[in-house]
């Protein structure tokens, strides 16, 4: 696994830059992934910076950030980038899961899963059975888009 620098900017732009850097480093095709948690009350922040917010503030601190807002809705966003290699423009595939930010529930073993409750469920990502979570997650939806791309590409050949 190669590490690329943490980039700044909008989610899609970060995903494109990350994918280009990885393709140049590998000198070949690659797929990269980036995850964001976007609060509607904050116009999409913290977005791609959620990892830093999570590490600095924890679940309680993130909830405190939203105390002054009536809107606790959020979007979990996963972006895959695919690049054929150096000099090629990356193609972006996004998956979204709508939900809301709640008091932390469930195991705190995976990032912000304990505070994200997807729409239509009473459990947080952390509380959901893995199969259920994987069937509705932002990551699985982005991966489905990536699979469709390769299936279509394969059908053309």
PDB file of C-alpha atoms in Angstrom, residues 14-127:
ATOM      1  CA  UNK A  14      -9.106  15.788  -3.607  1.00  0.00           C
ATOM      2  CA  UNK A  15     -10.105  12.408  -5.059  1.00  0.00           C
ATOM      3  CA  UNK A  16      -8.808  13.369  -8.524  1.00  0.00           C
ATOM      4  CA  UNK A  17      -5.511  14.727  -7.188  1.00  0.00           C
ATOM      5  CA  UNK A  18      -5.001  11.694  -4.945  1.00  0.00           C
ATOM      6  CA  UNK A  19      -5.652   9.307  -7.836  1.00  0.00           C
ATOM      7  CA  UNK A  20      -3.278  11.173 -10.181  1.00  0.00           C
ATOM      8  CA  UNK A  21      -0.515  11.101  -7.549  1.00  0.00           C
ATOM      9  CA  UNK A  22      -1.030   7.390  -6.925  1.00  0.00           C
ATOM     10  CA  UNK A  23      -0.922   6.594 -10.670  1.00  0.00           C
ATOM     11  CA  UNK A  24       2.320   8.556 -10.999  1.00  0.00           C
ATOM     12  CA  UNK A  25       3.825   6.840  -7.960  1.00  0.00           C
ATOM     13  CA  UNK A  26       2.797   3.370  -9.160  1.00  0.00           C
ATOM     14  CA  UNK A  27       3.554   4.172 -12.803  1.00  0.00           C
ATOM     15  CA  UNK A  28       0.355   2.367 -13.730  1.00  0.00           C
ATOM     16  CA  UNK A  29      -3.377   2.080 -13.182  1.00  0.00           C
ATOM     17  CA  UNK A  30      -4.820   2.539  -9.718  1.00  0.00           C
ATOM     18  CA  UNK A  31      -7.962   2.982  -7.657  1.00  0.00           C
ATOM     19  CA  UNK A  32      -8.074   5.327  -4.666  1.00  0.00           C
ATOM     20  CA  UNK A  33     -10.763   5.934  -2.057  1.00  0.00           C
ATOM     21  CA  UNK A  34     -11.709   8.959   0.000  1.00  0.00           C
ATOM     22  CA  UNK A  35     -14.451   9.248   2.618  1.00  0.00           C
ATOM     23  CA  UNK A  36     -16.251  12.346   3.862  1.00  0.00           C
ATOM     24  CA  UNK A  37     -18.969  13.140   6.393  1.00  0.00           C
ATOM     25  CA  UNK A  38     -20.883  16.249   5.389  1.00  0.00           C
ATOM     26  CA  UNK A  39     -23.130  18.157   7.809  1.00  0.00           C
ATOM     27  CA  UNK A  40     -25.951  19.938   5.998  1.00  0.00           C
ATOM     28  CA  UNK A  41     -26.127  22.667   8.683  1.00  0.00           C
ATOM     29  CA  UNK A  42     -22.459  23.482   7.969  1.00  0.00           C
ATOM     30  CA  UNK A  43     -22.739  23.498   4.165  1.00  0.00           C
ATOM     31  CA  UNK A  44     -20.917  20.178   3.864  1.00  0.00           C
ATOM     32  CA  UNK A  45     -18.221  20.609   6.499  1.00  0.00           C
ATOM     33  CA  UNK A  46     -16.259  18.827   7.870  1.00  0.00           C
ATOM     34  CA  UNK A  47     -16.506  16.797   4.643  1.00  0.00           C
ATOM     35  CA  UNK A  48     -13.166  15.247   3.683  1.00  0.00           C
ATOM     36  CA  UNK A  49     -11.624  16.552   6.907  1.00  0.00           C
ATOM     37  CA  UNK A  50     -13.780  14.361   9.152  1.00  0.00           C
ATOM     38  CA  UNK A  51     -10.805  12.164  10.058  1.00  0.00           C
ATOM     39  CA  UNK A  52      -9.028  15.163  11.610  1.00  0.00           C
ATOM     40  CA  UNK A  53     -12.175  16.306  13.430  1.00  0.00           C
ATOM     41  CA  UNK A  54     -12.735  12.761  14.720  1.00  0.00           C
ATOM     42  CA  UNK A  55      -9.144  12.424  15.925  1.00  0.00           C
ATOM     43  CA  UNK A  56      -9.137  15.850  17.599  1.00  0.00           C
ATOM     44  CA  UNK A  57     -12.656  16.059  19.040  1.00  0.00           C
ATOM     45  CA  UNK A  58     -14.015  12.523  19.279  1.00  0.00           C
ATOM     46  CA  UNK A  59     -17.706  11.679  19.025  1.00  0.00           C
ATOM     47  CA  UNK A  60     -18.757  13.997  21.858  1.00  0.00           C
ATOM     48  CA  UNK A  61     -16.887  16.959  20.424  1.00  0.00           C
ATOM     49  CA  UNK A  62     -18.418  16.467  16.979  1.00  0.00           C
ATOM     50  CA  UNK A  63     -21.885  16.389  18.549  1.00  0.00           C
ATOM     51  CA  UNK A  64     -21.089  19.588  20.486  1.00  0.00           C
ATOM     52  CA  UNK A  65     -20.198  21.304  17.192  1.00  0.00           C
ATOM     53  CA  UNK A  66     -23.784  20.779  16.037  1.00  0.00           C
ATOM     54  CA  UNK A  67     -25.490  21.820  19.313  1.00  0.00           C
ATOM     55  CA  UNK A  68     -26.335  25.287  18.028  1.00  0.00           C
ATOM     56  CA  UNK A  69     -27.978  23.968  14.865  1.00  0.00           C
ATOM     57  CA  UNK A  70     -31.475  22.540  14.571  1.00  0.00           C
ATOM     58  CA  UNK A  71     -30.422  20.511  11.535  1.00  0.00           C
ATOM     59  CA  UNK A  72     -28.487  17.350  12.429  1.00  0.00           C
ATOM     60  CA  UNK A  73     -28.807  15.805   8.945  1.00  0.00           C
ATOM     61  CA  UNK A  74     -25.653  14.597   7.262  1.00  0.00           C
ATOM     62  CA  UNK A  75     -24.400  12.758   4.216  1.00  0.00           C
ATOM     63  CA  UNK A  76     -21.806  10.002   4.342  1.00  0.00           C
ATOM     64  CA  UNK A  77     -19.877  10.291   1.086  1.00  0.00           C
ATOM     65  CA  UNK A  78     -17.387   7.873  -0.461  1.00  0.00           C
ATOM     66  CA  UNK A  79     -15.441   8.740  -3.587  1.00  0.00           C
ATOM     67  CA  UNK A  80     -13.437   6.234  -5.609  1.00  0.00           C
ATOM     68  CA  UNK A  81     -11.035   7.483  -8.236  1.00  0.00           C
ATOM     69  CA  UNK A  82      -9.803   5.309 -11.087  1.00  0.00           C
ATOM     70  CA  UNK A  83      -6.867   6.308 -13.255  1.00  0.00           C
ATOM     71  CA  UNK A  84      -5.485   4.283 -16.176  1.00  0.00           C
ATOM     72  CA  UNK A  85      -1.992   5.518 -15.382  1.00  0.00           C
ATOM     73  CA  UNK A  86       0.283   8.561 -15.497  1.00  0.00           C
ATOM     74  CA  UNK A  87      -0.988  11.275 -17.812  1.00  0.00           C
ATOM     75  CA  UNK A  88      -4.596  10.048 -17.741  1.00  0.00           C
ATOM     76  CA  UNK A  89      -7.470  11.944 -16.174  1.00  0.00           C
ATOM     77  CA  UNK A  90      -9.044  10.106 -13.215  1.00  0.00           C
ATOM     78  CA  UNK A  91     -12.680   9.064 -13.350  1.00  0.00           C
ATOM     79  CA  UNK A  92     -14.688   9.652 -10.173  1.00  0.00           C
ATOM     80  CA  UNK A  93     -17.384   7.408  -8.670  1.00  0.00           C
ATOM     81  CA  UNK A  94     -19.452   8.588  -5.698  1.00  0.00           C
ATOM     82  CA  UNK A  95     -21.733   6.873  -3.227  1.00  0.00           C
ATOM     83  CA  UNK A  96     -23.913   8.667  -0.694  1.00  0.00           C
ATOM     84  CA  UNK A  97     -25.875   7.611   2.359  1.00  0.00           C
ATOM     85  CA  UNK A  98     -28.173  10.167   3.952  1.00  0.00           C
ATOM     86  CA  UNK A  99     -28.620  10.187   7.698  1.00  0.00           C
ATOM     87  CA  UNK A 100     -28.185  12.268  10.823  1.00  0.00           C
ATOM     88  CA  UNK A 101     -25.672  12.848  13.578  1.00  0.00           C
ATOM     89  CA  UNK A 102     -26.716  11.374  16.926  1.00  0.00           C
ATOM     90  CA  UNK A 103     -25.185  10.762  20.348  1.00  0.00           C
ATOM     91  CA  UNK A 104     -22.627   7.983  20.057  1.00  0.00           C
ATOM     92  CA  UNK A 105     -24.067   4.476  20.211  1.00  0.00           C
ATOM     93  CA  UNK A 106     -22.413   1.154  19.563  1.00  0.00           C
ATOM     94  CA  UNK A 107     -18.770   0.100  19.478  1.00  0.00           C
ATOM     95  CA  UNK A 108     -16.322   2.936  18.867  1.00  0.00           C
ATOM     96  CA  UNK A 109     -14.039   0.770  16.770  1.00  0.00           C
ATOM     97  CA  UNK A 110     -14.428   2.432  13.381  1.00  0.00           C
ATOM     98  CA  UNK A 111     -14.208   6.198  12.993  1.00  0.00           C
ATOM     99  CA  UNK A 112     -17.492   8.064  13.143  1.00  0.00           C
ATOM    100  CA  UNK A 113     -19.793   5.027  12.710  1.00  0.00           C
ATOM    101  CA  UNK A 114     -21.112   5.457  16.268  1.00  0.00           C
ATOM    102  CA  UNK A 115     -22.577   8.919  15.574  1.00  0.00           C
ATOM    103  CA  UNK A 116     -24.017   8.379  12.070  1.00  0.00           C
ATOM    104  CA  UNK A 117     -27.565   7.019  11.910  1.00  0.00           C
ATOM    105  CA  UNK A 118     -28.632   6.313   8.315  1.00  0.00           C
ATOM    106  CA  UNK A 119     -32.114   7.389   7.233  1.00  0.00           C
ATOM    107  CA  UNK A 120     -34.715   4.658   7.739  1.00  0.00           C
ATOM    108  CA  UNK A 121     -32.827   2.997  10.603  1.00  0.00           C
ATOM    109  CA  UNK A 122     -32.911   3.326  14.380  1.00  0.00           C
ATOM    110  CA  UNK A 123     -29.300   2.120  14.730  1.00  0.00           C
ATOM    111  CA  UNK A 124     -26.044   3.869  13.968  1.00  0.00           C
ATOM    112  CA  UNK A 125     -23.579   2.403  11.469  1.00  0.00           C
ATOM    113  CA  UNK A 126     -21.691   1.017  14.487  1.00  0.00           C
ATOM    114  CA  UNK A 127     -24.789  -0.829  15.744  1.00  0.00           C
TER     115      UNK A 127
END
